[in-house]
PDB file of N, CA and C in Angstrom:
ATOM      1  N   MET A   1     317.243  18.646  96.992  1.00 61.00           N
ATOM      2  CA  MET A   1     315.880  18.932  97.375  1.00 61.00           C
ATOM      3  C   MET A   1     315.162  17.598  97.572  1.00 61.00           C
ATOM      4  N   SER A   2     314.439  17.489  98.654  1.00 71.00           N
ATOM      5  CA  SER A   2     313.757  16.232  98.957  1.00 71.00           C
ATOM      6  C   SER A   2     312.532  16.061  98.054  1.00 71.00           C
ATOM      7  N   GLU A   3     312.051  14.833  98.000  1.00 73.00           N
ATOM      8  CA  GLU A   3     310.877  14.548  97.177  1.00 73.00           C
ATOM      9  C   GLU A   3     309.649  15.276  97.713  1.00 73.00           C
ATOM     10  N   PHE A   4     309.574  15.409  99.030  1.00 69.00           N
ATOM     11  CA  PHE A   4     308.446  16.109  99.635  1.00 69.00           C
ATOM     12  C   PHE A   4     308.415  17.569  99.195  1.00 69.00           C
ATOM     13  N   MET A   5     309.547  18.237  99.275  1.00 69.00           N
ATOM     14  CA  MET A   5     309.617  19.648  98.894  1.00 69.00           C
ATOM     15  C   MET A   5     309.335  19.824  97.401  1.00 69.00           C
ATOM     16  N   LEU A   6     309.824  18.885  96.607  1.00 64.00           N
ATOM     17  CA  LEU A   6     309.553  18.935  95.181  1.00 64.00           C
ATOM     18  C   LEU A   6     308.052  18.779  94.906  1.00 64.00           C
ATOM     19  N   GLY A   7     307.405  17.889  95.652  1.00 70.00           N
ATOM     20  CA  GLY A   7     305.956  17.697  95.515  1.00 70.00           C
ATOM     21  C   GLY A   7     305.181  18.939  95.930  1.00 70.00           C
ATOM     22  N   VAL A   8     305.613  19.583  97.021  1.00 65.00           N
ATOM     23  CA  VAL A   8     304.958  20.806  97.482  1.00 65.00           C
ATOM     24  C   VAL A   8     305.113  21.906  96.439  1.00 65.00           C
ATOM     25  N   LEU A   9     306.314  22.055  95.903  1.00 64.00           N
ATOM     26  CA  LEU A   9     306.563  23.075  94.890  1.00 64.00           C
ATOM     27  C   LEU A   9     305.727  22.821  93.636  1.00 64.00           C
ATOM     28  N   LEU A  10     305.694  21.576  93.195  1.00 65.00           N
ATOM     29  CA  LEU A  10     304.914  21.225  92.011  1.00 65.00           C
ATOM     30  C   LEU A  10     303.415  21.444  92.256  1.00 65.00           C
ATOM     31  N   GLY A  11     302.936  21.080  93.432  1.00 69.00           N
ATOM     32  CA  GLY A  11     301.526  21.295  93.779  1.00 69.00           C
ATOM     33  C   GLY A  11     301.171  22.764  93.814  1.00 69.00           C
ATOM     34  N   THR A  12     302.081  23.588  94.319  1.00 72.00           N
ATOM     35  CA  THR A  12     301.842  25.031  94.366  1.00 72.00           C
ATOM     36  C   THR A  12     301.758  25.614  92.964  1.00 72.00           C
ATOM     37  N   VAL A  13     302.655  25.191  92.101  1.00 65.00           N
ATOM     38  CA  VAL A  13     302.650  25.691  90.723  1.00 65.00           C
ATOM     39  C   VAL A  13     301.372  25.264  90.006  1.00 65.00           C
ATOM     40  N   ILE A  14     300.993  24.008  90.144  1.00 68.00           N
ATOM     41  CA  ILE A  14     299.780  23.514  89.485  1.00 68.00           C
ATOM     42  C   ILE A  14     298.546  24.212  90.050  1.00 68.00           C
ATOM     43  N   GLY A  15     298.493  24.386  91.366  1.00 68.00           N
ATOM     44  CA  GLY A  15     297.358  25.066  91.993  1.00 68.00           C
ATOM     45  C   GLY A  15     297.238  26.502  91.541  1.00 68.00           C
ATOM     46  N   THR A  16     298.360  27.203  91.453  1.00 70.00           N
ATOM     47  CA  THR A  16     298.344  28.593  90.997  1.00 70.00           C
ATOM     48  C   THR A  16     297.852  28.684  89.558  1.00 70.00           C
ATOM     49  N   PHE A  17     298.309  27.779  88.715  1.00 64.00           N
ATOM     50  CA  PHE A  17     297.865  27.765  87.323  1.00 64.00           C
ATOM     51  C   PHE A  17     296.370  27.482  87.231  1.00 64.00           C
ATOM     52  N   ALA A  18     295.877  26.529  88.042  1.00 63.00           N
ATOM     53  CA  ALA A  18     294.452  26.185  88.010  1.00 63.00           C
ATOM     54  C   ALA A  18     293.594  27.360  88.463  1.00 63.00           C
ATOM     55  N   ILE A  19     294.015  28.078  89.498  1.00 63.00           N
ATOM     56  CA  ILE A  19     293.264  29.236  89.986  1.00 63.00           C
ATOM     57  C   ILE A  19     293.239  30.330  88.927  1.00 63.00           C
ATOM     58  N   HIS A  20     294.381  30.588  88.300  1.00 59.00           N
ATOM     59  CA  HIS A  20     294.436  31.612  87.249  1.00 59.00           C
ATOM     60  C   HIS A  20     293.515  31.244  86.092  1.00 59.00           C
ATOM     61  N   ARG A  21     293.539  29.985  85.699  1.00 62.00           N
ATOM     62  CA  ARG A  21     292.695  29.540  84.587  1.00 62.00           C
ATOM     63  C   ARG A  21     291.215  29.662  84.946  1.00 62.00           C
ATOM     64  N   TYR A  22     290.849  29.315  86.187  1.00 61.00           N
ATOM     65  CA  TYR A  22     289.457  29.428  86.622  1.00 61.00           C
ATOM     66  C   TYR A  22     289.007  30.884  86.629  1.00 61.00           C
ATOM     67  N   ARG A  23     289.843  31.766  87.159  1.00 62.00           N
ATOM     68  CA  ARG A  23     289.469  33.177  87.229  1.00 62.00           C
ATOM     69  C   ARG A  23     289.328  33.791  85.843  1.00 62.00           C
ATOM     70  N   SER A  24     290.221  33.442  84.930  1.00 65.00           N
ATOM     71  CA  SER A  24     290.134  34.029  83.591  1.00 65.00           C
ATOM     72  C   SER A  24     288.915  33.496  82.843  1.00 65.00           C
ATOM     73  N   SER A  25     288.572  32.214  83.031  1.00 67.00           N
ATOM     74  CA  SER A  25     287.386  31.687  82.353  1.00 67.00           C
ATOM     75  C   SER A  25     286.121  32.283  82.950  1.00 67.00           C
ATOM     76  N   THR A  26     286.096  32.511  84.265  1.00 69.00           N
ATOM     77  CA  THR A  26     284.948  33.149  84.898  1.00 69.00           C
ATOM     78  C   THR A  26     284.800  34.576  84.404  1.00 69.00           C
ATOM     79  N   PHE A  27     285.912  35.281  84.247  1.00 70.00           N
ATOM     80  CA  PHE A  27     285.869  36.652  83.745  1.00 70.00           C
ATOM     81  C   PHE A  27     285.313  36.691  82.326  1.00 70.00           C
ATOM     82  N   ARG A  28     285.742  35.756  81.480  1.00 76.00           N
ATOM     83  CA  ARG A  28     285.238  35.706  80.107  1.00 76.00           C
ATOM     84  C   ARG A  28     283.743  35.416  80.085  1.00 76.00           C
ATOM     85  N   LEU A  29     283.298  34.514  80.954  1.00 77.00           N
ATOM     86  CA  LEU A  29     281.878  34.193  81.031  1.00 77.00           C
ATOM     87  C   LEU A  29     281.070  35.412  81.454  1.00 77.00           C
ATOM     88  N   GLU A  30     281.532  36.120  82.476  1.00 82.00           N
ATOM     89  CA  GLU A  30     280.823  37.314  82.944  1.00 82.00           C
ATOM     90  C   GLU A  30     280.780  38.384  81.854  1.00 82.00           C
ATOM     91  N   ARG A  31     281.857  38.524  81.111  1.00 83.00           N
ATOM     92  CA  ARG A  31     281.900  39.513  80.038  1.00 83.00           C
ATOM     93  C   ARG A  31     280.891  39.167  78.942  1.00 83.00           C
ATOM     94  N   ARG A  32     280.763  37.881  78.619  1.00 83.00           N
ATOM     95  CA  ARG A  32     279.796  37.462  77.602  1.00 83.00           C
ATOM     96  C   ARG A  32     278.363  37.661  78.086  1.00 83.00           C
ATOM     97  N   VAL A  33     278.110  37.392  79.368  1.00 84.00           N
ATOM     98  CA  VAL A  33     276.765  37.601  79.913  1.00 84.00           C
ATOM     99  C   VAL A  33     276.423  39.082  79.886  1.00 84.00           C
ATOM    100  N   LYS A  34     277.369  39.945  80.257  1.00 87.00           N
ATOM    101  CA  LYS A  34     277.130  41.393  80.227  1.00 87.00           C
ATOM    102  C   LYS A  34     276.832  41.864  78.807  1.00 87.00           C
ATOM    103  N   LYS A  35     277.539  41.299  77.827  1.00 87.00           N
ATOM    104  CA  LYS A  35     277.299  41.666  76.428  1.00 87.00           C
ATOM    105  C   LYS A  35     275.872  41.301  76.023  1.00 87.00           C
ATOM    106  N   HIS A  36     275.404  40.134  76.431  1.00 84.00           N
ATOM    107  CA  HIS A  36     274.053  39.716  76.095  1.00 84.00           C
ATOM    108  C   HIS A  36     273.011  40.522  76.872  1.00 84.00           C
ATOM    109  N   GLN A  37     273.332  40.935  78.098  1.00 86.00           N
ATOM    110  CA  GLN A  37     272.421  41.802  78.839  1.00 86.00           C
ATOM    111  C   GLN A  37     272.297  43.159  78.145  1.00 86.00           C
ATOM    112  N   LEU A  38     273.396  43.676  77.661  1.00 87.00           N
ATOM    113  CA  LEU A  38     273.378  44.944  76.939  1.00 87.00           C
ATOM    114  C   LEU A  38     272.537  44.827  75.670  1.00 87.00           C
ATOM    115  N   PHE A  39     272.719  43.745  74.932  1.00 86.00           N
ATOM    116  CA  PHE A  39     271.948  43.505  73.715  1.00 86.00           C
ATOM    117  C   PHE A  39     270.456  43.408  74.033  1.00 86.00           C
ATOM    118  N   THR A  40     270.109  42.687  75.098  1.00 86.00           N
ATOM    119  CA  THR A  40     268.712  42.535  75.501  1.00 86.00           C
ATOM    120  C   THR A  40     268.117  43.866  75.923  1.00 86.00           C
ATOM    121  N   ALA A  41     268.868  44.639  76.700  1.00 87.00           N
ATOM    122  CA  ALA A  41     268.382  45.948  77.148  1.00 87.00           C
ATOM    123  C   ALA A  41     268.128  46.864  75.956  1.00 87.00           C
ATOM    124  N   GLU A  42     269.030  46.841  74.999  1.00 87.00           N
ATOM    125  CA  GLU A  42     268.870  47.679  73.807  1.00 87.00           C
ATOM    126  C   GLU A  42     267.627  47.274  73.013  1.00 87.00           C
ATOM    127  N   CYS A  43     267.423  45.967  72.837  1.00 85.00           N
ATOM    128  CA  CYS A  43     266.252  45.492  72.094  1.00 85.00           C
ATOM    129  C   CYS A  43     264.958  45.836  72.818  1.00 85.00           C
ATOM    130  N   LEU A  44     264.934  45.644  74.132  1.00 86.00           N
ATOM    131  CA  LEU A  44     263.711  45.912  74.885  1.00 86.00           C
ATOM    132  C   LEU A  44     263.414  47.402  74.987  1.00 86.00           C
ATOM    133  N   MET A  45     264.444  48.243  75.008  1.00 87.00           N
ATOM    134  CA  MET A  45     264.207  49.686  75.049  1.00 87.00           C
ATOM    135  C   MET A  45     263.633  50.178  73.719  1.00 87.00           C
ATOM    136  N   THR A  46     264.050  49.590  72.617  1.00 87.00           N
ATOM    137  CA  THR A  46     263.562  50.052  71.318  1.00 87.00           C
ATOM    138  C   THR A  46     262.198  49.468  70.967  1.00 87.00           C
ATOM    139  N   ARG A  47     261.946  48.228  71.345  1.00 85.00           N
ATOM    140  CA  ARG A  47     260.706  47.565  70.927  1.00 85.00           C
ATOM    141  C   ARG A  47     259.643  47.476  72.020  1.00 85.00           C
ATOM    142  N   GLY A  48     259.994  47.650  73.262  1.00 83.00           N
ATOM    143  CA  GLY A  48     259.021  47.564  74.343  1.00 83.00           C
ATOM    144  C   GLY A  48     258.908  46.168  74.917  1.00 83.00           C
ATOM    145  N   GLN A  49     258.543  45.200  74.109  1.00 84.00           N
ATOM    146  CA  GLN A  49     258.502  43.815  74.567  1.00 84.00           C
ATOM    147  C   GLN A  49     258.952  42.913  73.434  1.00 84.00           C
ATOM    148  N   MET A  50     259.516  41.783  73.809  1.00 85.00           N
ATOM    149  CA  MET A  50     260.013  40.845  72.806  1.00 85.00           C
ATOM    150  C   MET A  50     259.800  39.426  73.275  1.00 85.00           C
ATOM    151  N   GLU A  51     259.683  38.542  72.314  1.00 82.00           N
ATOM    152  CA  GLU A  51     259.605  37.126  72.603  1.00 82.00           C
ATOM    153  C   GLU A  51     261.020  36.569  72.599  1.00 82.00           C
ATOM    154  N   ARG A  52     261.255  35.546  73.396  1.00 77.00           N
ATOM    155  CA  ARG A  52     262.618  35.035  73.540  1.00 77.00           C
ATOM    156  C   ARG A  52     263.195  34.551  72.211  1.00 77.00           C
ATOM    157  N   ARG A  53     262.383  33.928  71.395  1.00 76.00           N
ATOM    158  CA  ARG A  53     262.896  33.444  70.105  1.00 76.00           C
ATOM    159  C   ARG A  53     263.295  34.584  69.181  1.00 76.00           C
ATOM    160  N   GLU A  54     262.666  35.753  69.343  1.00 76.00           N
ATOM    161  CA  GLU A  54     263.065  36.921  68.549  1.00 76.00           C
ATOM    162  C   GLU A  54     264.459  37.388  68.940  1.00 76.00           C
ATOM    163  N   LEU A  55     264.784  37.254  70.228  1.00 72.00           N
ATOM    164  CA  LEU A  55     266.114  37.656  70.676  1.00 72.00           C
ATOM    165  C   LEU A  55     267.191  36.729  70.124  1.00 72.00           C
ATOM    166  N   TRP A  56     266.822  35.482  69.852  1.00 71.00           N
ATOM    167  CA  TRP A  56     267.794  34.514  69.359  1.00 71.00           C
ATOM    168  C   TRP A  56     268.064  34.647  67.870  1.00 71.00           C
ATOM    169  N   LYS A  57     267.264  35.414  67.134  1.00 75.00           N
ATOM    170  CA  LYS A  57     267.398  35.458  65.675  1.00 75.00           C
ATOM    171  C   LYS A  57     268.700  36.094  65.210  1.00 75.00           C
ATOM    172  N   ASP A  58     269.274  36.963  66.009  1.00 74.00           N
ATOM    173  CA  ASP A  58     270.535  37.599  65.638  1.00 74.00           C
ATOM    174  C   ASP A  58     271.630  36.534  65.621  1.00 74.00           C
ATOM    175  N   ARG A  59     272.446  36.534  64.599  1.00 76.00           N
ATOM    176  CA  ARG A  59     273.462  35.479  64.473  1.00 76.00           C
ATOM    177  C   ARG A  59     274.599  35.632  65.473  1.00 76.00           C
ATOM    178  N   HIS A  60     274.716  36.792  66.106  1.00 76.00           N
ATOM    179  CA  HIS A  60     275.773  36.993  67.090  1.00 76.00           C
ATOM    180  C   HIS A  60     275.345  36.573  68.494  1.00 76.00           C
ATOM    181  N   VAL A  61     274.111  36.125  68.627  1.00 80.00           N
ATOM    182  CA  VAL A  61     273.581  35.768  69.939  1.00 80.00           C
ATOM    183  C   VAL A  61     273.774  34.281  70.188  1.00 80.00           C
ATOM    184  N   ASP A  62     274.342  33.972  71.333  1.00 82.00           N
ATOM    185  CA  ASP A  62     274.474  32.595  71.784  1.00 82.00           C
ATOM    186  C   ASP A  62     273.242  32.295  72.642  1.00 82.00           C
ATOM    187  N   PRO A  63     272.392  31.337  72.257  1.00 83.00           N
ATOM    188  CA  PRO A  63     271.162  31.084  73.009  1.00 83.00           C
ATOM    189  C   PRO A  63     271.399  30.734  74.480  1.00 83.00           C
ATOM    190  N   ALA A  64     272.457  30.004  74.777  1.00 84.00           N
ATOM    191  CA  ALA A  64     272.734  29.661  76.174  1.00 84.00           C
ATOM    192  C   ALA A  64     273.101  30.904  76.980  1.00 84.00           C
ATOM    193  N   MET A  65     273.925  31.772  76.412  1.00 83.00           N
ATOM    194  CA  MET A  65     274.295  33.010  77.107  1.00 83.00           C
ATOM    195  C   MET A  65     273.089  33.935  77.249  1.00 83.00           C
ATOM    196  N   MET A  66     272.211  33.924  76.240  1.00 84.00           N
ATOM    197  CA  MET A  66     271.007  34.748  76.322  1.00 84.00           C
ATOM    198  C   MET A  66     270.107  34.254  77.446  1.00 84.00           C
ATOM    199  N   ASP A  67     269.994  32.930  77.593  1.00 85.00           N
ATOM    200  CA  ASP A  67     269.192  32.394  78.692  1.00 85.00           C
ATOM    201  C   ASP A  67     269.772  32.780  80.044  1.00 85.00           C
ATOM    202  N   VAL A  68     271.094  32.717  80.172  1.00 86.00           N
ATOM    203  CA  VAL A  68     271.740  33.113  81.426  1.00 86.00           C
ATOM    204  C   VAL A  68     271.494  34.593  81.698  1.00 86.00           C
ATOM    205  N   ALA A  69     271.635  35.419  80.669  1.00 87.00           N
ATOM    206  CA  ALA A  69     271.422  36.862  80.842  1.00 87.00           C
ATOM    207  C   ALA A  69     269.978  37.153  81.233  1.00 87.00           C
ATOM    208  N   LEU A  70     269.018  36.495  80.576  1.00 87.00           N
ATOM    209  CA  LEU A  70     267.613  36.725  80.902  1.00 87.00           C
ATOM    210  C   LEU A  70     267.271  36.233  82.303  1.00 87.00           C
ATOM    211  N   CYS A  71     267.839  35.099  82.708  1.00 88.00           N
ATOM    212  CA  CYS A  71     267.592  34.595  84.066  1.00 88.00           C
ATOM    213  C   CYS A  71     268.145  35.554  85.109  1.00 88.00           C
ATOM    214  N   ARG A  72     269.325  36.098  84.870  1.00 88.00           N
ATOM    215  CA  ARG A  72     269.889  37.062  85.821  1.00 88.00           C
ATOM    216  C   ARG A  72     269.080  38.345  85.859  1.00 88.00           C
ATOM    217  N   MET A  73     268.633  38.798  84.702  1.00 90.00           N
ATOM    218  CA  MET A  73     267.824  40.014  84.666  1.00 90.00           C
ATOM    219  C   MET A  73     266.477  39.786  85.350  1.00 90.00           C
ATOM    220  N   LYS A  74     265.917  38.592  85.172  1.00 91.00           N
ATOM    221  CA  LYS A  74     264.657  38.261  85.828  1.00 91.00           C
ATOM    222  C   LYS A  74     264.855  38.167  87.346  1.00 91.00           C
ATOM    223  N   ARG A  75     265.958  37.558  87.768  1.00 91.00           N
ATOM    224  CA  ARG A  75     266.273  37.428  89.192  1.00 91.00           C
ATOM    225  C   ARG A  75     266.469  38.791  89.849  1.00 91.00           C
ATOM    226  N   ASP A  76     267.086  39.721  89.126  1.00 91.00           N
ATOM    227  CA  ASP A  76     267.348  41.051  89.675  1.00 91.00           C
ATOM    228  C   ASP A  76     266.152  41.988  89.552  1.00 91.00           C
ATOM    229  N   GLY A  77     265.061  41.526  88.959  1.00 92.00           N
ATOM    230  CA  GLY A  77     263.849  42.331  88.863  1.00 92.00           C
ATOM    231  C   GLY A  77     263.868  43.361  87.750  1.00 92.00           C
ATOM    232  N   MET A  78     264.704  43.177  86.759  1.00 91.00           N
ATOM    233  CA  MET A  78     264.774  44.125  85.645  1.00 91.00           C
ATOM    234  C   MET A  78     263.803  43.777  84.527  1.00 91.00           C
ATOM    235  N   VAL A  79     263.400  42.523  84.466  1.00 91.00           N
ATOM    236  CA  VAL A  79     262.574  42.035  83.368  1.00 91.00           C
ATOM    237  C   VAL A  79     261.385  41.265  83.943  1.00 91.00           C
ATOM    238  N   GLU A  80     260.233  41.442  83.315  1.00 92.00           N
ATOM    239  CA  GLU A  80     259.057  40.640  83.642  1.00 92.00           C
ATOM    240  C   GLU A  80     258.778  39.696  82.484  1.00 92.00           C
ATOM    241  N   VAL A  81     258.268  38.516  82.821  1.00 89.00           N
ATOM    242  CA  VAL A  81     257.941  37.532  81.795  1.00 89.00           C
ATOM    243  C   VAL A  81     256.433  37.316  81.808  1.00 89.00           C
ATOM    244  N   HIS A  82     255.830  37.419  80.642  1.00 87.00           N
ATOM    245  CA  HIS A  82     254.401  37.145  80.480  1.00 87.00           C
ATOM    246  C   HIS A  82     254.280  35.947  79.553  1.00 87.00           C
ATOM    247  N   ARG A  83     253.674  34.880  80.060  1.00 84.00           N
ATOM    248  CA  ARG A  83     253.486  33.691  79.234  1.00 84.00           C
ATOM    249  C   ARG A  83     252.087  33.734  78.629  1.00 84.00           C
ATOM    250  N   GLU A  84     252.015  33.479  77.346  1.00 80.00           N
ATOM    251  CA  GLU A  84     250.738  33.481  76.641  1.00 80.00           C
ATOM    252  C   GLU A  84     250.448  32.086  76.116  1.00 80.00           C
ATOM    253  N   VAL A  85     249.189  31.830  75.864  1.00 78.00           N
ATOM    254  CA  VAL A  85     248.753  30.535  75.358  1.00 78.00           C
ATOM    255  C   VAL A  85     249.364  30.321  73.980  1.00 78.00           C
ATOM    256  N   PRO A  86     249.874  29.123  73.730  1.00 74.00           N
ATOM    257  CA  PRO A  86     250.493  28.884  72.418  1.00 74.00           C
ATOM    258  C   PRO A  86     249.473  28.920  71.288  1.00 74.00           C
ATOM    259  N   GLU A  87     249.975  29.288  70.144  1.00 70.00           N
ATOM    260  CA  GLU A  87     249.142  29.301  68.946  1.00 70.00           C
ATOM    261  C   GLU A  87     248.877  27.861  68.515  1.00 70.00           C
ATOM    262  N   PRO A  88     247.785  27.622  67.793  1.00 77.00           N
ATOM    263  CA  PRO A  88     247.516  26.258  67.319  1.00 77.00           C
ATOM    264  C   PRO A  88     248.670  25.740  66.457  1.00 77.00           C
ATOM    265  N   GLY A  89     249.073  24.522  66.730  1.00 75.00           N
ATOM    266  CA  GLY A  89     250.179  23.925  65.993  1.00 75.00           C
ATOM    267  C   GLY A  89     251.537  24.231  66.588  1.00 75.00           C
ATOM    268  N   ASN A  90     251.575  25.053  67.631  1.00 72.00           N
ATOM    269  CA  ASN A  90     252.838  25.393  68.290  1.00 72.00           C
ATOM    270  C   ASN A  90     252.741  24.923  69.734  1.00 72.00           C
ATOM    271  N   ASP A  91     253.635  24.046  70.144  1.00 72.00           N
ATOM    272  CA  ASP A  91     253.565  23.474  71.486  1.00 72.00           C
ATOM    273  C   ASP A  91     254.096  24.409  72.559  1.00 72.00           C
ATOM    274  N   ALA A  92     255.059  25.224  72.218  1.00 72.00           N
ATOM    275  CA  ALA A  92     255.712  26.073  73.219  1.00 72.00           C
ATOM    276  C   ALA A  92     254.906  27.347  73.458  1.00 72.00           C
ATOM    277  N   PRO A  93     254.677  27.697  74.729  1.00 75.00           N
ATOM    278  CA  PRO A  93     253.990  28.967  74.994  1.00 75.00           C
ATOM    279  C   PRO A  93     254.904  30.147  74.683  1.00 75.00           C
ATOM    280  N   LEU A  94     254.301  31.258  74.334  1.00 79.00           N
ATOM    281  CA  LEU A  94     255.079  32.466  74.062  1.00 79.00           C
ATOM    282  C   LEU A  94     255.518  33.076  75.380  1.00 79.00           C
ATOM    283  N   GLU A  95     256.766  33.443  75.468  1.00 83.00           N
ATOM    284  CA  GLU A  95     257.291  34.123  76.644  1.00 83.00           C
ATOM    285  C   GLU A  95     257.680  35.531  76.222  1.00 83.00           C
ATOM    286  N   LEU A  96     256.863  36.504  76.594  1.00 87.00           N
ATOM    287  CA  LEU A  96     257.126  37.895  76.243  1.00 87.00           C
ATOM    288  C   LEU A  96     257.866  38.566  77.387  1.00 87.00           C
ATOM    289  N   TYR A  97     258.991  39.174  77.073  1.00 89.00           N
ATOM    290  CA  TYR A  97     259.808  39.863  78.070  1.00 89.00           C
ATOM    291  C   TYR A  97     259.594  41.361  77.943  1.00 89.00           C
ATOM    292  N   THR A  98     259.368  42.017  79.084  1.00 89.00           N
ATOM    293  CA  THR A  98     259.252  43.475  79.132  1.00 89.00           C
ATOM    294  C   THR A  98     260.120  43.991  80.269  1.00 89.00           C
ATOM    295  N   LEU A  99     260.583  45.216  80.130  1.00 90.00           N
ATOM    296  CA  LEU A  99     261.392  45.834  81.180  1.00 90.00           C
ATOM    297  C   LEU A  99     260.490  46.373  82.286  1.00 90.00           C
ATOM    298  N   THR A 100     260.910  46.201  83.526  1.00 92.00           N
ATOM    299  CA  THR A 100     260.215  46.814  84.652  1.00 92.00           C
ATOM    300  C   THR A 100     260.687  48.261  84.771  1.00 92.00           C
ATOM    301  N   ALA A 101     260.134  48.990  85.741  1.00 92.00           N
ATOM    302  CA  ALA A 101     260.542  50.389  85.933  1.00 92.00           C
ATOM    303  C   ALA A 101     262.017  50.466  86.313  1.00 92.00           C
ATOM    304  N   SER A 102     262.452  49.588  87.223  1.00 91.00           N
ATOM    305  CA  SER A 102     263.873  49.599  87.594  1.00 91.00           C
ATOM    306  C   SER A 102     264.739  49.127  86.436  1.00 91.00           C
ATOM    307  N   GLY A 103     264.201  48.215  85.618  1.00 89.00           N
ATOM    308  CA  GLY A 103     264.929  47.756  84.442  1.00 89.00           C
ATOM    309  C   GLY A 103     265.104  48.848  83.404  1.00 89.00           C
ATOM    310  N   LYS A 104     264.093  49.717  83.284  1.00 90.00           N
ATOM    311  CA  LYS A 104     264.203  50.824  82.326  1.00 90.00           C
ATOM    312  C   LYS A 104     265.276  51.819  82.756  1.00 90.00           C
ATOM    313  N   THR A 105     265.319  52.136  84.051  1.00 91.00           N
ATOM    314  CA  THR A 105     266.369  53.062  84.509  1.00 91.00           C
ATOM    315  C   THR A 105     267.738  52.416  84.372  1.00 91.00           C
ATOM    316  N   TRP A 106     267.834  51.114  84.653  1.00 88.00           N
ATOM    317  CA  TRP A 106     269.101  50.401  84.489  1.00 88.00           C
ATOM    318  C   TRP A 106     269.536  50.426  83.025  1.00 88.00           C
ATOM    319  N   ALA A 107     268.586  50.169  82.111  1.00 88.00           N
ATOM    320  CA  ALA A 107     268.914  50.150  80.681  1.00 88.00           C
ATOM    321  C   ALA A 107     269.300  51.539  80.182  1.00 88.00           C
ATOM    322  N   GLN A 108     268.607  52.577  80.658  1.00 88.00           N
ATOM    323  CA  GLN A 108     268.950  53.936  80.244  1.00 88.00           C
ATOM    324  C   GLN A 108     270.352  54.311  80.713  1.00 88.00           C
ATOM    325  N   ASN A 109     270.701  53.934  81.938  1.00 88.00           N
ATOM    326  CA  ASN A 109     272.052  54.212  82.440  1.00 88.00           C
ATOM    327  C   ASN A 109     273.099  53.407  81.686  1.00 88.00           C
ATOM    328  N   LEU A 110     272.746  52.187  81.324  1.00 82.00           N
ATOM    329  CA  LEU A 110     273.682  51.319  80.617  1.00 82.00           C
ATOM    330  C   LEU A 110     273.919  51.803  79.192  1.00 82.00           C
ATOM    331  N   LEU A 111     272.868  52.267  78.540  1.00 81.00           N
ATOM    332  CA  LEU A 111     272.971  52.681  77.141  1.00 81.00           C
ATOM    333  C   LEU A 111     273.403  54.129  76.968  1.00 81.00           C
ATOM    334  N   ALA A 112     273.417  54.895  78.060  1.00 78.00           N
ATOM    335  CA  ALA A 112     273.797  56.313  77.966  1.00 78.00           C
ATOM    336  C   ALA A 112     275.280  56.495  77.768  1.00 78.00           C
TER     337      ALA A 112
END
């Protein structure tokens, strides 16, 4: 077997492995985002509105994944964000999340 053919074969094997690894990591990421969307939908359906820091209090919640889930839900029009003036001594404004009408039907279908 020539060196060229050996290089092509090796490149094909490495490329196939890289594609498989990328797809499986993307699948895991999507699964984690869906889990956090489900958690957010459940919390918002029971409480009506929540502040982002309240969503982070659960020890099973990854704050980065929660931010990704909230951004996707906001992008898809499922969640509205209301920013309120910060309390004295607190620099960060409160971000209250509420479900929109389409978000409520989505959450009801998801939780049913």
